[in-house]
XYZ file of C-alpha atoms in Angstrom:
670
model
C -4.585 28.914 -25.418
C -4.793 28.093 -21.670
C -8.574 27.565 -21.763
C -8.743 26.159 -25.260
C -9.145 22.450 -24.469
C -11.096 22.793 -21.216
C -14.757 21.973 -20.717
C -17.198 24.384 -19.066
C -16.647 23.233 -15.475
C -12.869 23.034 -15.907
C -12.804 26.600 -17.251
C -14.960 27.787 -14.371
C -12.438 26.359 -11.909
C -9.395 27.740 -13.727
C -10.697 31.318 -13.988
C -12.011 31.403 -10.397
C -11.386 34.951 -9.219
C -10.155 34.796 -5.633
C -10.753 33.182 -2.264
C -11.031 29.474 -1.444
C -12.172 26.914 -3.991
C -12.579 23.148 -3.801
C -12.457 21.396 -7.163
C -14.095 18.026 -6.655
C -12.455 16.101 -9.456
C -13.730 12.604 -10.216
C -11.559 9.866 -11.709
C -10.397 10.645 -15.251
C -11.846 14.186 -15.263
C -8.545 15.978 -15.924
C -7.545 17.296 -12.494
C -3.859 17.710 -13.401
C -4.853 19.667 -16.493
C -7.013 21.943 -14.320
C -4.291 22.454 -11.710
C -1.638 23.368 -14.286
C -4.072 25.555 -16.213
C -4.919 27.371 -12.988
C -1.218 28.037 -12.343
C -0.701 29.268 -15.913
C -3.840 31.435 -15.769
C -2.684 33.141 -12.562
C 0.677 33.980 -14.115
C -0.427 34.941 -17.628
C -3.843 36.515 -17.082
C -3.656 37.697 -13.465
C 0.009 38.749 -13.687
C 0.860 36.846 -10.508
C 4.565 36.264 -9.879
C 5.083 32.440 -10.222
C 7.515 32.568 -7.294
C 4.599 33.506 -5.027
C 2.447 30.503 -5.963
C 2.779 27.350 -3.902
C 1.741 24.187 -5.777
C 1.818 21.086 -3.591
C 1.697 17.525 -4.908
C 2.168 14.103 -3.374
C 4.776 12.751 -5.789
C 7.866 14.196 -7.437
C 6.510 12.923 -10.752
C 3.358 15.044 -10.384
C 5.429 18.086 -9.365
C 7.705 17.723 -12.396
C 4.677 17.302 -14.645
C 3.202 20.586 -13.375
C 6.525 22.417 -13.897
C 6.847 21.004 -17.413
C 3.258 21.734 -18.462
C 3.267 25.267 -17.050
C 6.647 26.019 -18.625
C 5.384 24.821 -22.031
C 2.163 26.806 -21.701
C 3.883 30.037 -20.715
C 7.018 29.520 -22.816
C 8.876 30.263 -19.604
C 11.173 28.155 -17.437
C 9.264 27.670 -14.187
C 11.683 26.514 -11.530
C 10.050 27.654 -8.316
C 11.000 26.338 -4.864
C 7.286 26.366 -4.089
C 6.370 23.622 -6.571
C 6.872 20.138 -5.191
C 5.840 17.644 -2.556
C 5.158 18.718 1.025
C 8.499 17.270 2.100
C 10.572 18.787 -0.717
C 9.068 22.267 -0.204
C 9.514 22.262 3.552
C 12.983 20.761 3.311
C 14.036 23.975 1.524
C 12.163 26.048 4.103
C 13.876 24.240 6.980
C 17.368 24.797 5.561
C 16.713 28.565 5.573
C 15.562 28.593 9.188
C 17.337 25.559 10.646
C 18.983 27.490 13.486
C 15.545 28.055 15.029
C 15.411 24.348 15.904
C 19.086 23.895 16.754
C 20.264 22.651 13.356
C 22.783 23.846 10.774
C 21.645 24.506 7.220
C 23.666 21.558 5.875
C 21.740 19.005 7.959
C 21.479 15.430 6.723
C 18.183 13.645 6.047
C 18.556 10.120 7.418
C 17.201 7.172 5.464
C 15.150 4.456 7.171
C 18.134 2.214 7.882
C 20.100 4.988 9.576
C 17.012 5.944 11.579
C 16.681 2.372 12.843
C 20.373 2.274 13.784
C 19.972 5.457 15.788
C 16.859 4.130 17.543
C 18.769 0.938 18.358
C 21.600 2.979 19.879
C 19.117 4.978 21.961
C 17.406 1.833 23.249
C 20.791 0.361 24.146
C 21.968 3.567 25.871
C 18.798 3.733 27.943
C 19.277 0.043 28.832
C 15.753 -0.809 27.788
C 14.419 -4.157 26.577
C 16.800 -5.420 23.860
C 13.891 -7.185 22.171
C 12.121 -3.855 21.645
C 11.805 -3.611 17.871
C 13.459 -0.432 16.601
C 11.277 -0.420 13.473
C 8.180 -0.578 15.631
C 9.354 2.282 17.858
C 10.341 4.360 14.831
C 6.901 3.900 13.260
C 5.289 5.041 16.487
C 7.460 8.151 16.589
C 6.705 8.994 12.962
C 2.964 8.652 13.643
C 3.289 11.084 16.538
C 5.125 13.588 14.353
C 2.361 13.393 11.735
C -0.103 14.224 14.508
C 2.050 17.202 15.678
C 3.023 15.677 19.014
C 6.461 16.845 20.113
C 8.875 14.733 22.139
C 8.707 17.034 25.143
C 4.933 16.707 25.532
C 4.023 13.372 24.001
C 1.525 10.986 25.439
C 2.265 7.462 24.315
C -0.295 4.914 23.277
C 2.282 2.179 22.864
C 0.785 -0.928 24.374
C 3.695 -3.314 24.729
C 6.025 -1.006 26.641
C 5.619 1.664 29.262
C 4.742 5.256 28.507
C 7.880 6.279 30.342
C 10.027 4.149 28.019
C 8.693 5.622 24.790
C 8.934 9.102 26.261
C 12.613 8.529 26.951
C 13.283 7.018 23.512
C 11.523 9.789 21.596
C 13.179 12.559 23.636
C 16.707 11.141 23.392
C 16.233 10.227 19.720
C 15.373 13.858 18.916
C 18.337 15.104 20.952
C 20.703 12.751 19.128
C 19.354 13.902 15.772
C 20.215 17.489 16.664
C 23.640 16.406 17.985
C 24.550 14.847 14.633
C 22.875 17.656 12.666
C 20.304 15.337 11.125
C 16.563 14.994 10.634
C 14.249 12.196 9.660
C 11.429 12.461 7.138
C 8.855 13.444 9.753
C 11.070 16.256 11.077
C 10.934 18.097 7.749
C 7.305 18.963 8.471
C 7.363 18.965 12.282
C 10.359 21.334 12.544
C 8.837 23.593 9.896
C 5.568 23.707 11.808
C 7.449 24.485 15.034
C 9.331 27.357 13.379
C 6.168 28.892 11.937
C 4.071 28.533 15.080
C 6.792 29.917 17.375
C 8.163 32.716 15.207
C 5.430 35.119 14.138
C 7.909 37.306 12.251
C 8.923 34.434 9.994
C 5.318 33.296 9.584
C 4.202 36.780 8.551
C 6.969 37.025 5.936
C 5.701 33.878 4.206
C 2.039 34.755 4.576
C 2.733 38.043 2.795
C 4.940 36.359 0.177
C 2.564 33.560 -0.840
C -0.279 34.905 -2.953
C -1.892 31.559 -3.834
C -1.731 27.980 -2.586
C -2.677 25.121 -4.940
C -2.962 21.587 -3.558
C -3.275 18.372 -5.543
C -4.875 15.173 -4.125
C -6.271 17.118 -1.199
C -8.132 14.047 0.115
C -4.751 12.463 0.949
C -3.550 15.197 3.334
C -2.858 14.300 6.972
C -3.046 16.433 10.124
C 0.312 18.204 9.938
C 0.075 18.868 6.187
C -3.349 20.447 6.638
C -2.196 22.574 9.585
C 0.880 23.822 7.711
C -1.268 25.010 4.820
C -3.709 26.759 7.155
C -0.816 28.544 8.872
C 0.535 29.932 5.591
C -2.773 31.270 4.301
C -3.115 35.045 4.451
C -6.295 37.077 4.770
C -7.077 36.616 1.054
C -7.611 32.881 1.601
C -6.472 32.068 -1.936
C -6.437 28.318 -1.530
C -7.272 26.151 -4.537
C -7.690 22.455 -3.677
C -8.181 19.662 -6.184
C -9.231 16.281 -4.885
C -11.759 13.475 -4.848
C -13.332 12.314 -1.609
C -14.419 9.143 -3.438
C -10.745 8.234 -3.943
C -9.668 8.676 -0.327
C -8.075 5.269 0.331
C -5.069 6.004 2.539
C -6.568 6.344 6.027
C -4.209 3.552 7.147
C -1.226 5.836 6.552
C -2.694 8.920 8.204
C -4.794 10.614 5.494
C -7.827 12.420 6.939
C -10.982 12.250 4.825
C -12.432 14.966 7.058
C -9.998 17.498 5.571
C -11.822 17.474 2.239
C -15.315 16.794 3.604
C -15.147 19.767 5.994
C -13.381 22.133 3.586
C -16.495 23.825 2.118
C -17.897 24.632 5.572
C -14.609 25.565 7.236
C -13.476 27.900 4.452
C -16.965 28.936 3.300
C -15.756 27.757 -0.062
C -17.408 27.326 -3.397
C -17.321 23.763 -4.761
C -16.954 22.986 -8.462
C -17.555 19.372 -9.472
C -15.728 17.873 -12.440
C -17.833 14.937 -13.621
C -16.970 14.542 -17.320
C -14.731 11.500 -17.533
C -12.371 11.235 -20.513
C -11.146 7.718 -19.761
C -13.925 5.147 -19.501
C -17.189 4.077 -21.124
C -20.714 4.392 -19.705
C -20.953 0.871 -18.253
C -17.731 1.326 -16.295
C -18.704 4.776 -15.034
C -22.232 3.695 -14.144
C -20.875 0.781 -12.125
C -18.469 3.053 -10.248
C -21.190 5.616 -9.512
C -23.660 2.943 -8.378
C -21.199 1.446 -5.899
C -19.948 4.720 -4.419
C -23.503 6.051 -4.036
C -23.905 3.647 -1.077
C -21.365 5.689 0.942
C -22.868 8.277 3.287
C -19.691 10.255 4.057
C -19.120 11.969 0.712
C -19.789 15.265 -1.008
C -21.487 13.529 -3.921
C -21.131 13.479 -7.710
C -21.834 11.163 -10.651
C -19.370 10.560 -13.466
C -20.467 10.736 -17.077
C -18.690 9.696 -20.253
C -17.372 12.791 -22.043
C -16.598 10.963 -25.284
C -19.734 9.303 -26.603
C -17.672 7.806 -29.421
C -16.111 5.386 -26.923
C -17.529 1.914 -27.509
C -19.712 0.925 -24.571
C -18.278 -2.514 -23.845
C -20.237 -3.959 -20.948
C -18.410 -5.253 -17.897
C -17.612 -8.960 -18.021
C -18.527 -10.806 -14.826
C -17.049 -14.275 -14.417
C -17.545 -16.877 -11.710
C -15.242 -19.824 -11.038
C -15.146 -22.730 -8.685
C -11.593 -22.018 -7.498
C -8.936 -19.332 -7.572
C -6.820 -21.582 -9.789
C -9.546 -21.581 -12.452
C -9.868 -17.819 -12.046
C -6.111 -17.284 -12.511
C -6.004 -19.595 -15.527
C -8.847 -17.662 -17.159
C -7.035 -14.335 -16.634
C -3.800 -15.614 -18.182
C -5.615 -17.351 -21.047
C -7.703 -14.253 -21.821
C -4.649 -11.994 -21.914
C -2.757 -14.521 -24.002
C -5.532 -14.513 -26.606
C -5.675 -10.710 -26.621
C -1.979 -9.932 -26.263
C -1.502 -9.213 -29.965
C -3.590 -6.048 -29.742
C -0.741 -4.051 -28.184
C -2.854 -2.793 -25.265
C -1.865 -2.319 -21.652
C -3.315 -4.773 -19.135
C -3.684 -4.473 -15.379
C -4.632 -7.101 -12.811
C -5.683 -5.357 -9.606
C -5.990 -7.408 -6.416
C -7.171 -6.543 -2.916
C -4.640 -8.805 -1.190
C -1.052 -9.478 -2.217
C -1.681 -13.150 -1.451
C -3.884 -13.292 -4.568
C -0.838 -12.595 -6.736
C 0.830 -15.974 -6.293
C -1.640 -18.024 -8.298
C -1.899 -15.327 -10.984
C 1.889 -15.004 -11.293
C 2.169 -18.762 -11.675
C -0.261 -18.815 -14.609
C 1.305 -15.791 -16.320
C 4.684 -17.518 -16.143
C 3.247 -20.740 -17.594
C 1.909 -18.764 -20.541
C 5.278 -16.960 -20.850
C 3.498 -13.616 -20.547
C 5.749 -10.680 -19.565
C 4.554 -8.910 -16.427
C 5.746 -6.643 -13.660
C 4.718 -6.176 -10.057
C 3.956 -2.545 -9.277
C 4.639 -1.325 -5.753
C 6.342 -4.441 -4.411
C 8.361 -7.594 -5.096
C 7.114 -10.774 -6.728
C 5.408 -13.267 -4.469
C 8.379 -15.568 -3.849
C 10.652 -12.571 -3.355
C 8.657 -11.194 -0.407
C 10.517 -11.207 2.896
C 8.139 -13.450 4.836
C 8.047 -15.977 1.982
C 11.850 -16.071 1.705
C 12.083 -16.526 5.483
C 9.886 -19.634 5.539
C 11.529 -21.019 2.395
C 14.870 -20.640 4.210
C 13.488 -22.932 6.944
C 12.445 -25.428 4.259
C 15.858 -25.307 2.589
C 17.703 -25.831 5.868
C 15.402 -28.706 6.796
C 16.034 -30.237 3.389
C 19.806 -29.758 3.497
C 21.731 -28.905 6.664
C 24.495 -27.476 4.460
C 22.319 -24.526 3.444
C 24.441 -21.951 5.275
C 22.737 -18.926 3.735
C 19.398 -20.182 5.041
C 20.895 -20.784 8.488
C 22.275 -17.252 8.620
C 18.915 -15.781 7.553
C 16.736 -17.519 10.145
C 18.977 -18.268 13.143
C 17.517 -15.272 14.953
C 14.222 -14.998 13.110
C 11.962 -14.704 14.978
C 14.235 -13.144 17.578
C 15.742 -15.752 19.863
C 18.350 -13.608 21.578
C 21.146 -14.948 19.375
C 23.426 -12.035 18.576
C 26.135 -11.292 16.008
C 28.923 -12.366 18.358
C 27.446 -15.865 18.688
C 26.897 -16.109 14.939
C 30.484 -15.023 14.223
C 31.794 -17.801 16.507
C 29.647 -20.351 14.631
C 30.815 -19.123 11.213
C 34.512 -19.064 12.154
C 34.408 -22.591 13.598
C 32.551 -23.835 10.510
C 35.102 -22.362 8.123
C 38.075 -23.536 10.177
C 36.714 -27.089 10.194
C 35.075 -27.054 6.724
C 31.641 -28.008 8.035
C 28.166 -26.477 7.737
C 26.941 -23.752 10.084
C 24.364 -26.146 11.505
C 26.943 -28.834 12.287
C 29.274 -26.168 13.624
C 26.578 -25.114 16.087
C 26.038 -28.691 17.249
C 29.751 -29.262 17.891
C 30.195 -25.947 19.709
C 27.268 -26.787 22.011
C 28.836 -30.161 22.842
C 32.174 -28.449 23.528
C 30.363 -25.946 25.804
C 31.676 -22.910 23.946
C 28.568 -20.867 24.787
C 26.825 -19.765 27.944
C 24.084 -22.091 29.187
C 21.417 -19.590 28.104
C 22.807 -19.290 24.564
C 23.273 -23.071 24.270
C 19.628 -23.641 25.225
C 18.434 -21.148 22.600
C 20.592 -22.730 19.909
C 19.497 -26.245 20.901
C 15.832 -25.245 20.607
C 16.495 -23.976 17.078
C 18.394 -27.138 16.083
C 15.620 -29.351 17.460
C 13.082 -27.426 15.390
C 15.100 -27.892 12.176
C 15.627 -31.614 12.896
C 11.916 -32.087 13.551
C 11.169 -30.381 10.217
C 13.670 -32.690 8.489
C 11.911 -35.722 9.926
C 8.518 -34.471 8.756
C 9.621 -34.048 5.125
C 8.981 -37.703 4.308
C 6.271 -38.299 6.912
C 3.685 -35.650 6.057
C 2.423 -33.619 3.120
C 4.074 -30.332 2.224
C 1.029 -28.375 3.289
C 1.234 -29.630 6.883
C 5.005 -29.158 6.885
C 4.557 -25.515 5.923
C 1.962 -24.937 8.649
C 4.215 -26.658 11.202
C 7.172 -24.376 10.407
C 5.102 -21.189 10.387
C 3.489 -22.028 13.728
C 6.245 -23.839 15.649
C 9.000 -21.409 14.676
C 7.032 -18.622 16.321
C 6.874 -16.719 13.020
C 3.084 -16.483 13.010
C 3.023 -15.355 16.647
C 5.631 -12.686 15.863
C 3.350 -11.237 13.176
C 0.171 -11.475 15.246
C 1.399 -9.629 18.378
C 2.159 -6.374 16.558
C 0.312 -3.421 18.151
C 1.320 -0.470 15.968
C -1.617 0.061 13.588
C 0.443 0.627 10.416
C 2.769 -2.274 11.158
C -0.193 -4.438 12.154
C -1.782 -3.893 8.748
C 1.504 -4.821 7.049
C 1.765 -7.957 9.157
C -1.800 -8.977 8.366
C -0.798 -8.852 4.699
C 2.255 -10.986 5.502
C 0.021 -13.512 7.269
C -2.204 -13.753 4.188
C 0.898 -14.278 2.057
C 2.085 -17.123 4.315
C -1.307 -18.800 4.036
C -1.017 -18.550 0.269
C 2.479 -20.060 0.486
C 0.924 -23.099 2.155
C -1.595 -23.261 -0.697
C 1.260 -23.201 -3.197
C 3.047 -26.028 -1.360
C -0.109 -28.172 -1.450
C 0.211 -28.350 -5.251
C 3.467 -30.341 -5.021
C 4.067 -33.932 -3.972
C 7.583 -33.444 -2.581
C 9.793 -30.677 -1.215
C 12.487 -30.941 -3.886
C 9.990 -30.242 -6.665
C 8.563 -27.276 -4.781
C 11.980 -25.717 -4.095
C 12.947 -26.256 -7.733
C 9.733 -24.491 -8.789
C 10.545 -21.524 -6.533
C 14.027 -21.296 -8.014
C 12.736 -21.353 -11.584
C 10.059 -18.749 -10.857
C 12.604 -16.387 -9.339
C 14.857 -16.802 -12.358
C 12.021 -15.990 -14.728
C 13.037 -12.341 -15.179
C 11.217 -10.649 -17.998
C 12.455 -7.888 -20.258
C 10.876 -4.785 -18.712
C 10.605 -3.105 -22.098
C 8.115 -5.763 -23.138
C 5.909 -5.472 -20.063
C 2.322 -5.016 -21.069
C 0.811 -6.612 -17.955
C 0.904 -4.836 -14.613
C 0.026 -6.788 -11.475
C -0.590 -4.717 -8.363
C -2.822 -4.051 -5.386
C -5.794 -1.729 -5.718
C -4.000 0.775 -3.486
C -1.031 0.916 -5.849
C -3.296 1.507 -8.866
C -4.515 4.934 -7.834
C -3.675 7.563 -10.443
C -3.045 4.991 -13.204
C -5.104 3.885 -16.199
C -5.106 0.842 -18.476
C -6.858 -0.369 -21.615
C -7.909 -3.677 -20.074
C -8.439 -4.212 -16.345
C -9.039 -7.446 -14.416
C -10.484 -7.321 -10.897
C -10.264 -10.843 -9.413
C -11.350 -12.031 -5.971
C -14.552 -10.033 -5.522
C -15.740 -12.131 -2.602
C -16.842 -11.316 0.915
C -13.860 -11.490 3.248
C -11.451 -10.626 0.473
C -13.216 -7.566 -0.902
C -14.463 -5.971 1.216
C -11.684 -7.192 3.470
C -12.927 -8.913 6.603
C -9.922 -7.730 8.583
C -10.667 -4.105 7.618
C -14.304 -4.461 8.644
C -13.311 -6.083 11.935
C -10.978 -3.174 12.635
C -13.285 -0.176 12.054
C -16.673 -1.487 10.924
C -18.697 0.822 8.691
C -15.908 3.386 8.428
C -13.710 0.707 6.865
C -16.563 -0.508 4.667
C -16.826 2.963 3.126
C -13.081 3.051 2.471
C -13.290 -0.430 0.903
C -16.077 0.878 -1.324
C -13.888 3.824 -2.329
C -11.191 1.302 -3.174
C -13.662 -0.518 -5.439
C -14.444 2.816 -7.082
C -10.732 3.396 -7.722
C -10.286 -0.100 -9.186
C -13.248 0.157 -11.561
C -12.277 3.601 -12.842
C -8.783 2.466 -13.875
C -10.288 0.784 -16.956
C -10.500 2.602 -20.284
C -12.226 0.176 -22.639
C -12.713 -3.219 -20.999
C -13.303 -4.283 -17.403
C -13.487 -7.879 -16.190
C -14.576 -8.716 -12.653
C -14.356 -12.238 -11.279
C -14.858 -14.255 -8.136
C -14.427 -17.844 -6.999
C -17.085 -19.845 -5.202
C -14.420 -21.513 -3.074
C -10.888 -20.682 -1.996
C -8.284 -22.947 -0.481
C -6.736 -21.213 2.527
C -4.242 -22.651 5.025
C -5.314 -26.219 4.498
C -9.045 -25.525 4.387
C -11.342 -25.222 1.372
C -13.615 -22.290 2.215
C -16.949 -21.569 0.557
C -17.043 -18.001 -0.790
C -19.911 -15.524 -1.143
C -19.851 -12.908 -3.945
C -18.868 -9.436 -2.804
C -21.740 -7.219 -1.717
C -20.288 -4.621 -4.098
C -21.449 -6.729 -7.061
C -25.042 -6.517 -5.871
C -24.707 -2.715 -5.741
C -24.078 -2.594 -9.500
C -27.089 -2.641 -11.804
C -27.111 -5.902 -13.770
C -27.564 -4.121 -17.130
C -23.948 -2.922 -16.869
C -22.712 -6.507 -17.083
C -22.202 -8.685 -20.116
C -25.262 -10.919 -20.360
C -23.277 -13.985 -21.378
C -21.664 -14.656 -18.019
C -19.481 -17.695 -17.643
C -20.978 -20.058 -15.120
C -18.026 -22.411 -14.726
C -18.036 -22.013 -10.993
C -21.758 -21.769 -10.515
C -22.474 -24.970 -12.433
C -20.141 -26.929 -10.179
C -21.726 -25.309 -7.154
C -25.246 -26.042 -8.380
C -24.364 -29.644 -9.205
C -22.755 -30.023 -5.815
C -25.935 -28.836 -4.093
C -28.652 -30.136 -6.491
C -29.629 -32.967 -4.176
C -29.723 -30.748 -1.078
C -33.042 -29.614 0.299
C -33.263 -25.825 -0.119
C -34.055 -25.473 3.582
C -30.823 -27.202 4.500
C -28.659 -24.720 2.585
C -26.699 -22.202 4.613
C -27.622 -18.507 4.249
C -24.339 -18.020 2.387
C -25.094 -20.735 -0.160
C -28.632 -19.448 -0.638
C -27.258 -15.964 -1.266
C -24.759 -17.337 -3.745
C -27.369 -19.278 -5.726
C -29.733 -16.302 -5.744
C -26.907 -14.083 -7.014
C -26.020 -16.549 -9.784
C -29.640 -16.818 -10.811
C -29.898 -13.009 -11.021
C -26.877 -12.683 -13.292
C -27.158 -15.817 -15.397
């Protein structure tokens, strides 16, 4: 029964006798089935007590799926404390041994908001710079915990404050956590590691207890997760890892590709490759294999279609002159196909790409949902700048005033804001007018008055520009002159920096959106209508998300827009880490392609309008890495025809290398 529906390689992995094993499981090759079958096989055939098997996943959903599948297979309720995510498993461990790190067993796990409040209190107590961002400091501390650096011996790499300062914050923060009998998310693993490494008696108990360790998505493990697993292994080395080095796309959040690449050598492990894909057709799998083959840092495998009955629909490759044409084509295509009751996914590299696509989906009244984040106009940075626009348009927009008065930080605290609000309500005037009158009446210190006056002058300047300039320039003026762009650009923490780079791209796309309107009132009305366009989630058949959010999912029809140099691969990623980032971008392309079951459509635009400039675009190098026979031969040339007509009178020698490359590419795939 357990082995009944498994192919040869899957069976080989499941019945593996003992010792370490790496199951290199390509996209759509049934890794969850193999992991659960392995668990069931150990219990049913090897007579292993299920309470001695640790099965680690990266999501609660995956953990519950394993429990459910194993329970159904064995006709036995499997409710082991050793099945779950790293954090859920070690949370239980920590409660048993909490006294070893100065905690009580009923400790509280703080959420992110409470963590930030505590960091803020610590910064205030230490009398450090009040402008020191608590979120930034907290991220730095969490990174250090993931790298197993304790507060008492840390070496800070924080660039915008002194080493001594971060040392003090981290140390006092950890002391305060113990004082209030609390931990943060990072402590669940760090405290557990500390207990195991410093208490050999406890470590030996668990090493003897755990007969087998099974790990899902092994390519996503970070330093502390890997070290914890190594600590718990006994002399039998019964570690069974399932993963795919070609789907390692989370380096930015600490995942170490080296963990899976070095596993065979470090553990002297056998490697079984699962290559039979049960999801996609040959053209899709060939394209994925051809792209990923250009990576050097991989263990290597090629996917093959397991079900030859699947219709081999070739990949559609579309070119357009602009992103607006591209977005319109996506919405129109889905609209014409929407009666077939299939699931659609639109996977983008940058969140900024979503705005134009959302707009077209709304115009076609197509129900959609954003996976892994809010809709474009609901994103924090977008709402912040729109608040500036609203206040500039109407000085009675009190909610906008409250949102942006200290954003970016101007040193205007809650006490000052409360004075403004009280005076406004007492006198039935707007917050902005209240501020003006209080400044005249000298109700604030000179320093506070100057800060408030600077803000008022900015809003008044914006108000004047509404009727004097186009919306595009108004948007750029606010983003730049408010200091918002500078605030995003100066971030030093690597994780936060990546988030802020995404926010910057979103703001540039906001400017693009504003350029489509002739006046501010119409634009603000459009934003309001878009935000009110809430679809019935039960009818969602279209999922819009980033490529990162798509990992582990599958869809009947997949659209991959924006396959242009600079967007995909991302220029900012390449600038950051060069070839290492290029390989991760290529793995991201592999993930995107392999989400498709029956139909895949890739598109690019020959020009994109960004922050007031119309930029010429070159097709992604990834497209050239795919053999042309995998593409539909009847490629739309909407974009290429415009480009060719635009350049037909130009001497070929006068064309830029980029334009030459574009025309050569179009000629190849026409």
